[in-house]
Protein backbone atom coordinates (compact mmCIF):
# COMPACT_ATOMS: atom_id res chain seq x y z
CA UNK A 1 0.00 0.00 0.00
CA UNK A 2 1.26 3.47 -0.87
CA UNK A 3 2.82 5.49 1.98
CA UNK A 4 1.53 9.08 2.01
CA UNK A 5 2.56 10.07 5.51
CA UNK A 6 2.97 13.83 5.85
CA UNK A 7 6.55 15.04 5.64
CA UNK A 8 6.01 17.47 8.51
CA UNK A 9 8.65 20.07 9.36
CA UNK A 10 7.87 19.56 13.05
CA UNK A 11 6.88 16.38 14.85
CA UNK A 12 3.11 15.96 14.94
CA UNK A 13 0.76 13.24 16.16
CA UNK A 14 1.10 10.13 13.99
CA UNK A 15 -2.64 9.94 13.39
CA UNK A 16 -2.66 13.41 11.81
CA UNK A 17 0.45 12.68 9.76
CA UNK A 18 -1.02 9.46 8.40
CA UNK A 19 -4.43 10.86 7.46
CA UNK A 20 -4.75 11.63 3.75
CA UNK A 21 -7.36 11.64 0.99
CA UNK A 22 -6.94 8.70 -1.38
CA UNK A 23 -8.87 8.08 -4.59
CA UNK A 24 -7.87 4.44 -4.93
CA UNK A 25 -10.02 2.33 -2.61
CA UNK A 26 -9.76 -1.43 -2.25
CA UNK A 27 -12.78 -3.72 -2.41
CA UNK A 28 -12.24 -4.81 1.20
CA UNK A 29 -15.53 -4.53 3.06
CA UNK A 30 -15.88 -2.53 6.24
CA UNK A 31 -16.24 -4.57 9.41
CA UNK A 32 -19.57 -4.24 11.26
CA UNK A 33 -17.83 -2.88 14.36
CA UNK A 34 -16.37 -0.05 12.28
CA UNK A 35 -19.28 0.85 10.06
CA UNK A 36 -22.85 -0.08 10.78
CA UNK A 37 -24.99 -1.00 7.77
CA UNK A 38 -28.13 1.09 8.12
CA UNK A 39 -31.53 -0.58 7.98
CA UNK A 40 -33.17 2.67 7.01
CA UNK A 41 -31.86 5.93 5.51
CA UNK A 42 -33.65 9.11 6.36
CA UNK A 43 -32.53 12.75 6.57
CA UNK A 44 -31.07 13.55 10.01
CA UNK A 45 -32.17 10.15 11.35
CA UNK A 46 -30.10 7.06 12.01
CA UNK A 47 -31.68 3.67 12.58
CA UNK A 48 -29.30 1.17 14.12
CA UNK A 49 -29.02 -2.34 12.71
CA UNK A 50 -29.29 -5.60 14.59
CA UNK A 51 -26.98 -5.78 17.58
CA UNK A 52 -26.84 -2.00 18.14
CA UNK A 53 -23.08 -1.78 17.41
CA UNK A 54 -21.36 1.53 17.95
CA UNK A 55 -21.27 3.71 14.89
CA UNK A 56 -17.74 4.82 15.63
CA UNK A 57 -17.09 7.33 12.84
CA UNK A 58 -20.20 9.36 13.58
CA UNK A 59 -19.69 9.00 17.31
CA UNK A 60 -16.35 10.75 16.81
CA UNK A 61 -18.04 13.52 14.81
CA UNK A 62 -20.69 13.83 17.51
CA UNK A 63 -18.14 14.99 20.08
CA UNK A 64 -16.74 17.89 18.05
CA UNK A 65 -16.97 21.35 19.65
CA UNK A 66 -19.43 23.91 18.31
CA UNK A 67 -20.59 27.45 19.06
CA UNK A 68 -23.25 27.41 21.79
CA UNK A 69 -23.10 23.60 21.52
CA UNK A 70 -25.42 23.96 18.51
CA UNK A 71 -23.96 20.90 16.75
CA UNK A 72 -25.07 22.10 13.28
CA UNK A 73 -23.81 19.02 11.44
CA UNK A 74 -26.09 16.42 9.90
CA UNK A 75 -24.87 13.37 7.96
CA UNK A 76 -26.61 11.32 5.31
CA UNK A 77 -24.85 8.05 4.60
CA UNK A 78 -24.99 5.15 2.18
CA UNK A 79 -23.13 1.86 2.55
CA UNK A 80 -22.08 -0.45 -0.25
CA UNK A 81 -23.83 -3.20 1.69
CA UNK A 82 -27.00 -1.61 0.31
CA UNK A 83 -26.15 -1.23 -3.42
CA UNK A 84 -29.34 0.67 -4.28
CA UNK A 85 -28.73 3.34 -1.66
CA UNK A 86 -25.05 3.51 -2.57
CA UNK A 87 -25.81 4.11 -6.24
CA UNK A 88 -28.40 6.74 -5.30
CA UNK A 89 -25.82 8.75 -3.38
CA UNK A 90 -23.09 8.11 -5.94
CA UNK A 91 -25.32 9.69 -8.61
CA UNK A 92 -25.27 12.96 -6.63
CA UNK A 93 -21.49 13.25 -7.12
CA UNK A 94 -19.80 14.97 -10.04
CA UNK A 95 -19.02 12.52 -12.85
CA UNK A 96 -15.30 13.06 -12.31
CA UNK A 97 -15.65 11.92 -8.70
CA UNK A 98 -17.96 9.02 -9.48
CA UNK A 99 -15.13 7.42 -11.49
CA UNK A 100 -13.11 6.67 -8.35
CA UNK A 101 -15.62 7.08 -5.48
CA UNK A 102 -17.60 4.08 -6.77
CA UNK A 103 -14.89 1.87 -5.24
CA UNK A 104 -15.37 3.27 -1.73
CA UNK A 105 -17.33 1.24 0.81
CA UNK A 106 -19.32 4.15 2.19
CA UNK A 107 -20.42 7.57 0.96
CA UNK A 108 -21.42 10.45 3.19
CA UNK A 109 -23.07 13.82 2.60
CA UNK A 110 -22.38 16.44 5.26
CA UNK A 111 -25.23 18.92 5.67
CA UNK A 112 -25.06 22.16 7.67
CA UNK A 113 -27.89 23.65 9.71
CA UNK A 114 -27.66 27.38 9.02
CA UNK A 115 -29.59 28.85 11.95
CA UNK A 116 -29.39 28.62 15.72
CA UNK A 117 -32.08 26.63 17.48
CA UNK A 118 -32.26 28.98 20.44
CA UNK A 119 -32.98 32.23 18.58
CA UNK A 120 -33.51 31.35 14.91
CA UNK A 121 -30.72 33.70 13.78
CA UNK A 122 -28.05 32.81 11.19
CA UNK A 123 -25.15 30.83 12.65
CA UNK A 124 -22.01 32.33 11.13
CA UNK A 125 -19.86 29.62 12.76
CA UNK A 126 -21.91 26.70 11.42
CA UNK A 127 -19.63 25.76 8.52
CA UNK A 128 -16.57 26.06 10.75
CA UNK A 129 -18.16 23.74 13.30
CA UNK A 130 -19.13 21.23 10.59
CA UNK A 131 -15.49 21.22 9.53
CA UNK A 132 -14.49 20.29 13.07
CA UNK A 133 -16.98 17.43 13.11
CA UNK A 134 -15.81 16.17 9.72
CA UNK A 135 -12.16 16.25 10.77
CA UNK A 136 -13.08 14.21 13.86
CA UNK A 137 -14.71 11.68 11.54
CA UNK A 138 -11.69 11.56 9.21
CA UNK A 139 -9.24 11.12 12.07
CA UNK A 140 -11.36 8.35 13.58
CA UNK A 141 -11.44 6.68 10.16
CA UNK A 142 -7.64 6.81 10.04
CA UNK A 143 -7.47 5.39 13.56
CA UNK A 144 -9.63 2.48 12.37
CA UNK A 145 -7.25 1.76 9.46
CA UNK A 146 -9.55 3.46 6.94
CA UNK A 147 -9.26 6.73 5.03
CA UNK A 148 -11.82 9.29 3.93
CA UNK A 149 -11.73 11.64 0.95
CA UNK A 150 -13.84 14.82 1.28
CA UNK A 151 -15.24 16.26 -1.96
CA UNK A 152 -16.68 19.58 -3.09
CA UNK A 153 -17.69 18.06 -6.43
CA UNK A 154 -21.32 17.08 -5.99
CA UNK A 155 -24.75 18.50 -6.81
CA UNK A 156 -26.42 20.24 -3.88
CA UNK A 157 -29.67 20.31 -5.88
CA UNK A 158 -29.52 16.56 -6.44
CA UNK A 159 -28.93 15.97 -2.73
CA UNK A 160 -31.87 18.21 -1.82
CA UNK A 161 -34.20 16.48 -4.25
CA UNK A 162 -33.04 12.95 -3.52
CA UNK A 163 -33.07 13.15 0.27
CA UNK A 164 -35.63 15.87 0.98
CA UNK A 165 -33.22 18.25 2.68
CA UNK A 166 -35.17 21.20 4.24
CA UNK A 167 -34.57 24.76 3.05
CA UNK A 168 -32.79 25.87 6.24
CA UNK A 169 -30.13 23.19 5.75
CA UNK A 170 -27.37 23.24 3.13
CA UNK A 171 -25.47 20.25 1.66
CA UNK A 172 -21.86 21.14 2.35
CA UNK A 173 -19.52 18.30 1.41
CA UNK A 174 -19.39 14.70 0.25
CA UNK A 175 -17.02 12.07 1.61
CA UNK A 176 -15.89 8.65 0.37
CA UNK A 177 -14.66 6.19 3.02
CA UNK A 178 -12.92 2.85 2.69
CA UNK A 179 -9.65 0.95 2.81
CA UNK A 180 -6.83 2.34 0.68
CA UNK A 181 -6.19 0.47 -2.56
CA UNK A 182 -3.26 0.42 -4.94
CA UNK A 183 -2.68 3.41 -7.27
CA UNK A 184 -2.91 1.00 -10.22
CA UNK A 185 -6.67 0.96 -9.68
CA UNK A 186 -6.69 4.46 -11.16
CA UNK A 187 -5.84 5.64 -14.65
CA UNK A 188 -4.00 8.58 -16.16
CA UNK A 189 -4.10 11.86 -14.26
CA UNK A 190 -5.90 10.32 -11.28
CA UNK A 191 -3.11 7.78 -10.82
CA UNK A 192 -0.49 10.53 -11.14
CA UNK A 193 -2.24 12.63 -8.51
CA UNK A 194 -2.43 9.62 -6.19
CA UNK A 195 1.34 9.24 -6.43
CA UNK A 196 2.15 12.94 -6.11
CA UNK A 197 3.95 14.20 -3.04
CA UNK A 198 1.69 15.80 -0.45
CA UNK A 199 2.34 19.53 -0.10
CA UNK A 200 1.23 22.27 2.28
CA UNK A 201 2.06 25.93 2.79
CA UNK A 202 5.01 26.57 5.10
CA UNK A 203 4.10 27.86 8.56
CA UNK A 204 5.22 31.40 7.77
CA UNK A 205 2.68 31.46 4.95
CA UNK A 206 -0.31 31.35 7.31
CA UNK A 207 0.84 31.82 10.93
CA UNK A 208 1.50 35.45 11.84
CA UNK A 209 2.64 37.22 14.99
CA UNK A 210 2.60 40.92 15.86
CA UNK A 211 0.98 42.02 12.60
CA UNK A 212 -0.46 40.65 9.38
CA UNK A 213 2.05 38.75 7.24
CA UNK A 214 4.74 38.92 9.92
CA UNK A 215 5.84 35.31 10.43
CA UNK A 216 5.70 33.75 13.87
CA UNK A 217 8.96 33.99 15.76
CA UNK A 218 11.06 30.86 15.77
PDB file of C-alpha atoms in Angstrom:
ATOM      1  CA  UNK A   1       0.000   0.000   0.000  1.00  0.00           C
ATOM      2  CA  UNK A   2       1.258   3.465  -0.869  1.00  0.00           C
ATOM      3  CA  UNK A   3       2.820   5.488   1.977  1.00  0.00           C
ATOM      4  CA  UNK A   4       1.535   9.077   2.006  1.00  0.00           C
ATOM      5  CA  UNK A   5       2.561  10.065   5.510  1.00  0.00           C
ATOM      6  CA  UNK A   6       2.968  13.829   5.846  1.00  0.00           C
ATOM      7  CA  UNK A   7       6.554  15.038   5.637  1.00  0.00           C
ATOM      8  CA  UNK A   8       6.014  17.468   8.512  1.00  0.00           C
ATOM      9  CA  UNK A   9       8.655  20.067   9.363  1.00  0.00           C
ATOM     10  CA  UNK A  10       7.872  19.558  13.054  1.00  0.00           C
ATOM     11  CA  UNK A  11       6.884  16.375  14.852  1.00  0.00           C
ATOM     12  CA  UNK A  12       3.108  15.958  14.936  1.00  0.00           C
ATOM     13  CA  UNK A  13       0.760  13.236  16.156  1.00  0.00           C
ATOM     14  CA  UNK A  14       1.104  10.127  13.986  1.00  0.00           C
ATOM     15  CA  UNK A  15      -2.640   9.938  13.386  1.00  0.00           C
ATOM     16  CA  UNK A  16      -2.658  13.407  11.815  1.00  0.00           C
ATOM     17  CA  UNK A  17       0.445  12.676   9.758  1.00  0.00           C
ATOM     18  CA  UNK A  18      -1.021   9.462   8.400  1.00  0.00           C
ATOM     19  CA  UNK A  19      -4.435  10.860   7.462  1.00  0.00           C
ATOM     20  CA  UNK A  20      -4.749  11.634   3.754  1.00  0.00           C
ATOM     21  CA  UNK A  21      -7.359  11.644   0.993  1.00  0.00           C
ATOM     22  CA  UNK A  22      -6.942   8.701  -1.381  1.00  0.00           C
ATOM     23  CA  UNK A  23      -8.870   8.084  -4.590  1.00  0.00           C
ATOM     24  CA  UNK A  24      -7.868   4.444  -4.933  1.00  0.00           C
ATOM     25  CA  UNK A  25     -10.017   2.335  -2.611  1.00  0.00           C
ATOM     26  CA  UNK A  26      -9.755  -1.428  -2.251  1.00  0.00           C
ATOM     27  CA  UNK A  27     -12.778  -3.718  -2.414  1.00  0.00           C
ATOM     28  CA  UNK A  28     -12.245  -4.808   1.199  1.00  0.00           C
ATOM     29  CA  UNK A  29     -15.527  -4.529   3.056  1.00  0.00           C
ATOM     30  CA  UNK A  30     -15.880  -2.529   6.241  1.00  0.00           C
ATOM     31  CA  UNK A  31     -16.244  -4.566   9.411  1.00  0.00           C
ATOM     32  CA  UNK A  32     -19.573  -4.241  11.261  1.00  0.00           C
ATOM     33  CA  UNK A  33     -17.834  -2.878  14.356  1.00  0.00           C
ATOM     34  CA  UNK A  34     -16.367  -0.047  12.282  1.00  0.00           C
ATOM     35  CA  UNK A  35     -19.281   0.851  10.059  1.00  0.00           C
ATOM     36  CA  UNK A  36     -22.855  -0.079  10.780  1.00  0.00           C
ATOM     37  CA  UNK A  37     -24.986  -1.000   7.771  1.00  0.00           C
ATOM     38  CA  UNK A  38     -28.130   1.095   8.118  1.00  0.00           C
ATOM     39  CA  UNK A  39     -31.527  -0.583   7.976  1.00  0.00           C
ATOM     40  CA  UNK A  40     -33.168   2.668   7.014  1.00  0.00           C
ATOM     41  CA  UNK A  41     -31.862   5.928   5.508  1.00  0.00           C
ATOM     42  CA  UNK A  42     -33.653   9.108   6.364  1.00  0.00           C
ATOM     43  CA  UNK A  43     -32.534  12.746   6.573  1.00  0.00           C
ATOM     44  CA  UNK A  44     -31.071  13.555  10.011  1.00  0.00           C
ATOM     45  CA  UNK A  45     -32.174  10.148  11.348  1.00  0.00           C
ATOM     46  CA  UNK A  46     -30.096   7.056  12.006  1.00  0.00           C
ATOM     47  CA  UNK A  47     -31.682   3.673  12.584  1.00  0.00           C
ATOM     48  CA  UNK A  48     -29.299   1.166  14.120  1.00  0.00           C
ATOM     49  CA  UNK A  49     -29.022  -2.341  12.706  1.00  0.00           C
ATOM     50  CA  UNK A  50     -29.294  -5.604  14.592  1.00  0.00           C
ATOM     51  CA  UNK A  51     -26.975  -5.777  17.582  1.00  0.00           C
ATOM     52  CA  UNK A  52     -26.836  -2.003  18.142  1.00  0.00           C
ATOM     53  CA  UNK A  53     -23.079  -1.783  17.412  1.00  0.00           C
ATOM     54  CA  UNK A  54     -21.364   1.525  17.949  1.00  0.00           C
ATOM     55  CA  UNK A  55     -21.268   3.708  14.885  1.00  0.00           C
ATOM     56  CA  UNK A  56     -17.736   4.824  15.626  1.00  0.00           C
ATOM     57  CA  UNK A  57     -17.090   7.331  12.838  1.00  0.00           C
ATOM     58  CA  UNK A  58     -20.196   9.356  13.579  1.00  0.00           C
ATOM     59  CA  UNK A  59     -19.694   8.998  17.312  1.00  0.00           C
ATOM     60  CA  UNK A  60     -16.350  10.747  16.812  1.00  0.00           C
ATOM     61  CA  UNK A  61     -18.038  13.521  14.810  1.00  0.00           C
ATOM     62  CA  UNK A  62     -20.693  13.832  17.508  1.00  0.00           C
ATOM     63  CA  UNK A  63     -18.139  14.990  20.075  1.00  0.00           C
ATOM     64  CA  UNK A  64     -16.742  17.889  18.048  1.00  0.00           C
ATOM     65  CA  UNK A  65     -16.970  21.351  19.652  1.00  0.00           C
ATOM     66  CA  UNK A  66     -19.433  23.908  18.309  1.00  0.00           C
ATOM     67  CA  UNK A  67     -20.593  27.451  19.057  1.00  0.00           C
ATOM     68  CA  UNK A  68     -23.254  27.414  21.790  1.00  0.00           C
ATOM     69  CA  UNK A  69     -23.100  23.596  21.522  1.00  0.00           C
ATOM     70  CA  UNK A  70     -25.420  23.961  18.507  1.00  0.00           C
ATOM     71  CA  UNK A  71     -23.957  20.903  16.746  1.00  0.00           C
ATOM     72  CA  UNK A  72     -25.071  22.101  13.280  1.00  0.00           C
ATOM     73  CA  UNK A  73     -23.806  19.020  11.439  1.00  0.00           C
ATOM     74  CA  UNK A  74     -26.088  16.418   9.904  1.00  0.00           C
ATOM     75  CA  UNK A  75     -24.866  13.375   7.964  1.00  0.00           C
ATOM     76  CA  UNK A  76     -26.608  11.322   5.308  1.00  0.00           C
ATOM     77  CA  UNK A  77     -24.848   8.051   4.605  1.00  0.00           C
ATOM     78  CA  UNK A  78     -24.985   5.150   2.180  1.00  0.00           C
ATOM     79  CA  UNK A  79     -23.128   1.861   2.555  1.00  0.00           C
ATOM     80  CA  UNK A  80     -22.080  -0.455  -0.246  1.00  0.00           C
ATOM     81  CA  UNK A  81     -23.826  -3.204   1.695  1.00  0.00           C
ATOM     82  CA  UNK A  82     -26.998  -1.607   0.312  1.00  0.00           C
ATOM     83  CA  UNK A  83     -26.154  -1.232  -3.420  1.00  0.00           C
ATOM     84  CA  UNK A  84     -29.345   0.671  -4.279  1.00  0.00           C
ATOM     85  CA  UNK A  85     -28.727   3.342  -1.656  1.00  0.00           C
ATOM     86  CA  UNK A  86     -25.048   3.512  -2.565  1.00  0.00           C
ATOM     87  CA  UNK A  87     -25.814   4.114  -6.240  1.00  0.00           C
ATOM     88  CA  UNK A  88     -28.395   6.741  -5.297  1.00  0.00           C
ATOM     89  CA  UNK A  89     -25.822   8.754  -3.380  1.00  0.00           C
ATOM     90  CA  UNK A  90     -23.095   8.110  -5.944  1.00  0.00           C
ATOM     91  CA  UNK A  91     -25.321   9.690  -8.608  1.00  0.00           C
ATOM     92  CA  UNK A  92     -25.268  12.963  -6.633  1.00  0.00           C
ATOM     93  CA  UNK A  93     -21.495  13.255  -7.122  1.00  0.00           C
ATOM     94  CA  UNK A  94     -19.800  14.965 -10.039  1.00  0.00           C
ATOM     95  CA  UNK A  95     -19.018  12.517 -12.846  1.00  0.00           C
ATOM     96  CA  UNK A  96     -15.295  13.062 -12.314  1.00  0.00           C
ATOM     97  CA  UNK A  97     -15.654  11.922  -8.701  1.00  0.00           C
ATOM     98  CA  UNK A  98     -17.959   9.016  -9.476  1.00  0.00           C
ATOM     99  CA  UNK A  99     -15.129   7.420 -11.489  1.00  0.00           C
ATOM    100  CA  UNK A 100     -13.113   6.667  -8.348  1.00  0.00           C
ATOM    101  CA  UNK A 101     -15.623   7.085  -5.480  1.00  0.00           C
ATOM    102  CA  UNK A 102     -17.598   4.082  -6.775  1.00  0.00           C
ATOM    103  CA  UNK A 103     -14.892   1.866  -5.242  1.00  0.00           C
ATOM    104  CA  UNK A 104     -15.370   3.265  -1.728  1.00  0.00           C
ATOM    105  CA  UNK A 105     -17.327   1.241   0.815  1.00  0.00           C
ATOM    106  CA  UNK A 106     -19.323   4.151   2.192  1.00  0.00           C
ATOM    107  CA  UNK A 107     -20.418   7.565   0.963  1.00  0.00           C
ATOM    108  CA  UNK A 108     -21.422  10.455   3.195  1.00  0.00           C
ATOM    109  CA  UNK A 109     -23.066  13.819   2.596  1.00  0.00           C
ATOM    110  CA  UNK A 110     -22.380  16.443   5.265  1.00  0.00           C
ATOM    111  CA  UNK A 111     -25.233  18.925   5.672  1.00  0.00           C
ATOM    112  CA  UNK A 112     -25.057  22.158   7.670  1.00  0.00           C
ATOM    113  CA  UNK A 113     -27.893  23.646   9.713  1.00  0.00           C
ATOM    114  CA  UNK A 114     -27.657  27.377   9.025  1.00  0.00           C
ATOM    115  CA  UNK A 115     -29.592  28.852  11.947  1.00  0.00           C
ATOM    116  CA  UNK A 116     -29.391  28.616  15.721  1.00  0.00           C
ATOM    117  CA  UNK A 117     -32.082  26.634  17.481  1.00  0.00           C
ATOM    118  CA  UNK A 118     -32.258  28.983  20.444  1.00  0.00           C
ATOM    119  CA  UNK A 119     -32.984  32.231  18.583  1.00  0.00           C
ATOM    120  CA  UNK A 120     -33.514  31.353  14.905  1.00  0.00           C
ATOM    121  CA  UNK A 121     -30.718  33.698  13.785  1.00  0.00           C
ATOM    122  CA  UNK A 122     -28.046  32.807  11.191  1.00  0.00           C
ATOM    123  CA  UNK A 123     -25.151  30.826  12.653  1.00  0.00           C
ATOM    124  CA  UNK A 124     -22.006  32.330  11.125  1.00  0.00           C
ATOM    125  CA  UNK A 125     -19.857  29.616  12.757  1.00  0.00           C
ATOM    126  CA  UNK A 126     -21.914  26.699  11.422  1.00  0.00           C
ATOM    127  CA  UNK A 127     -19.633  25.765   8.516  1.00  0.00           C
ATOM    128  CA  UNK A 128     -16.568  26.063  10.749  1.00  0.00           C
ATOM    129  CA  UNK A 129     -18.159  23.736  13.297  1.00  0.00           C
ATOM    130  CA  UNK A 130     -19.132  21.231  10.590  1.00  0.00           C
ATOM    131  CA  UNK A 131     -15.491  21.217   9.527  1.00  0.00           C
ATOM    132  CA  UNK A 132     -14.486  20.290  13.072  1.00  0.00           C
ATOM    133  CA  UNK A 133     -16.981  17.429  13.107  1.00  0.00           C
ATOM    134  CA  UNK A 134     -15.808  16.171   9.721  1.00  0.00           C
ATOM    135  CA  UNK A 135     -12.162  16.247  10.769  1.00  0.00           C
ATOM    136  CA  UNK A 136     -13.075  14.215  13.863  1.00  0.00           C
ATOM    137  CA  UNK A 137     -14.709  11.681  11.541  1.00  0.00           C
ATOM    138  CA  UNK A 138     -11.695  11.565   9.211  1.00  0.00           C
ATOM    139  CA  UNK A 139      -9.235  11.120  12.073  1.00  0.00           C
ATOM    140  CA  UNK A 140     -11.364   8.348  13.575  1.00  0.00           C
ATOM    141  CA  UNK A 141     -11.443   6.682  10.155  1.00  0.00           C
ATOM    142  CA  UNK A 142      -7.640   6.814  10.042  1.00  0.00           C
ATOM    143  CA  UNK A 143      -7.474   5.386  13.564  1.00  0.00           C
ATOM    144  CA  UNK A 144      -9.628   2.476  12.370  1.00  0.00           C
ATOM    145  CA  UNK A 145      -7.252   1.762   9.464  1.00  0.00           C
ATOM    146  CA  UNK A 146      -9.551   3.462   6.944  1.00  0.00           C
ATOM    147  CA  UNK A 147      -9.259   6.727   5.026  1.00  0.00           C
ATOM    148  CA  UNK A 148     -11.822   9.286   3.931  1.00  0.00           C
ATOM    149  CA  UNK A 149     -11.727  11.637   0.946  1.00  0.00           C
ATOM    150  CA  UNK A 150     -13.841  14.819   1.276  1.00  0.00           C
ATOM    151  CA  UNK A 151     -15.244  16.263  -1.957  1.00  0.00           C
ATOM    152  CA  UNK A 152     -16.679  19.579  -3.085  1.00  0.00           C
ATOM    153  CA  UNK A 153     -17.687  18.063  -6.433  1.00  0.00           C
ATOM    154  CA  UNK A 154     -21.318  17.083  -5.994  1.00  0.00           C
ATOM    155  CA  UNK A 155     -24.746  18.500  -6.814  1.00  0.00           C
ATOM    156  CA  UNK A 156     -26.420  20.243  -3.884  1.00  0.00           C
ATOM    157  CA  UNK A 157     -29.670  20.310  -5.883  1.00  0.00           C
ATOM    158  CA  UNK A 158     -29.515  16.560  -6.445  1.00  0.00           C
ATOM    159  CA  UNK A 159     -28.931  15.968  -2.735  1.00  0.00           C
ATOM    160  CA  UNK A 160     -31.870  18.206  -1.820  1.00  0.00           C
ATOM    161  CA  UNK A 161     -34.199  16.479  -4.250  1.00  0.00           C
ATOM    162  CA  UNK A 162     -33.037  12.945  -3.516  1.00  0.00           C
ATOM    163  CA  UNK A 163     -33.073  13.152   0.272  1.00  0.00           C
ATOM    164  CA  UNK A 164     -35.631  15.868   0.979  1.00  0.00           C
ATOM    165  CA  UNK A 165     -33.224  18.254   2.678  1.00  0.00           C
ATOM    166  CA  UNK A 166     -35.166  21.196   4.235  1.00  0.00           C
ATOM    167  CA  UNK A 167     -34.568  24.762   3.054  1.00  0.00           C
ATOM    168  CA  UNK A 168     -32.795  25.867   6.236  1.00  0.00           C
ATOM    169  CA  UNK A 169     -30.134  23.190   5.747  1.00  0.00           C
ATOM    170  CA  UNK A 170     -27.373  23.238   3.129  1.00  0.00           C
ATOM    171  CA  UNK A 171     -25.473  20.248   1.663  1.00  0.00           C
ATOM    172  CA  UNK A 172     -21.862  21.143   2.354  1.00  0.00           C
ATOM    173  CA  UNK A 173     -19.515  18.302   1.413  1.00  0.00           C
ATOM    174  CA  UNK A 174     -19.393  14.701   0.253  1.00  0.00           C
ATOM    175  CA  UNK A 175     -17.016  12.069   1.609  1.00  0.00           C
ATOM    176  CA  UNK A 176     -15.889   8.651   0.370  1.00  0.00           C
ATOM    177  CA  UNK A 177     -14.661   6.194   3.023  1.00  0.00           C
ATOM    178  CA  UNK A 178     -12.917   2.847   2.685  1.00  0.00           C
ATOM    179  CA  UNK A 179      -9.650   0.946   2.809  1.00  0.00           C
ATOM    180  CA  UNK A 180      -6.832   2.340   0.682  1.00  0.00           C
ATOM    181  CA  UNK A 181      -6.185   0.470  -2.557  1.00  0.00           C
ATOM    182  CA  UNK A 182      -3.255   0.417  -4.944  1.00  0.00           C
ATOM    183  CA  UNK A 183      -2.683   3.414  -7.268  1.00  0.00           C
ATOM    184  CA  UNK A 184      -2.909   1.003 -10.223  1.00  0.00           C
ATOM    185  CA  UNK A 185      -6.671   0.960  -9.677  1.00  0.00           C
ATOM    186  CA  UNK A 186      -6.689   4.464 -11.161  1.00  0.00           C
ATOM    187  CA  UNK A 187      -5.844   5.638 -14.655  1.00  0.00           C
ATOM    188  CA  UNK A 188      -4.003   8.582 -16.165  1.00  0.00           C
ATOM    189  CA  UNK A 189      -4.101  11.856 -14.255  1.00  0.00           C
ATOM    190  CA  UNK A 190      -5.900  10.318 -11.282  1.00  0.00           C
ATOM    191  CA  UNK A 191      -3.111   7.784 -10.816  1.00  0.00           C
ATOM    192  CA  UNK A 192      -0.492  10.526 -11.143  1.00  0.00           C
ATOM    193  CA  UNK A 193      -2.241  12.630  -8.510  1.00  0.00           C
ATOM    194  CA  UNK A 194      -2.432   9.619  -6.190  1.00  0.00           C
ATOM    195  CA  UNK A 195       1.338   9.237  -6.426  1.00  0.00           C
ATOM    196  CA  UNK A 196       2.146  12.940  -6.108  1.00  0.00           C
ATOM    197  CA  UNK A 197       3.950  14.198  -3.037  1.00  0.00           C
ATOM    198  CA  UNK A 198       1.685  15.803  -0.454  1.00  0.00           C
ATOM    199  CA  UNK A 199       2.341  19.526  -0.097  1.00  0.00           C
ATOM    200  CA  UNK A 200       1.233  22.268   2.284  1.00  0.00           C
ATOM    201  CA  UNK A 201       2.059  25.933   2.787  1.00  0.00           C
ATOM    202  CA  UNK A 202       5.015  26.574   5.101  1.00  0.00           C
ATOM    203  CA  UNK A 203       4.096  27.860   8.557  1.00  0.00           C
ATOM    204  CA  UNK A 204       5.220  31.405   7.772  1.00  0.00           C
ATOM    205  CA  UNK A 205       2.683  31.459   4.951  1.00  0.00           C
ATOM    206  CA  UNK A 206      -0.309  31.345   7.309  1.00  0.00           C
ATOM    207  CA  UNK A 207       0.843  31.819  10.935  1.00  0.00           C
ATOM    208  CA  UNK A 208       1.497  35.448  11.842  1.00  0.00           C
ATOM    209  CA  UNK A 209       2.643  37.225  14.985  1.00  0.00           C
ATOM    210  CA  UNK A 210       2.603  40.921  15.860  1.00  0.00           C
ATOM    211  CA  UNK A 211       0.975  42.020  12.603  1.00  0.00           C
ATOM    212  CA  UNK A 212      -0.457  40.651   9.381  1.00  0.00           C
ATOM    213  CA  UNK A 213       2.048  38.746   7.243  1.00  0.00           C
ATOM    214  CA  UNK A 214       4.742  38.920   9.924  1.00  0.00           C
ATOM    215  CA  UNK A 215       5.839  35.311  10.432  1.00  0.00           C
ATOM    216  CA  UNK A 216       5.696  33.754  13.872  1.00  0.00           C
ATOM    217  CA  UNK A 217       8.963  33.991  15.761  1.00  0.00           C
ATOM    218  CA  UNK A 218      11.057  30.858  15.767  1.00  0.00           C
TER     219      UNK A 218
END
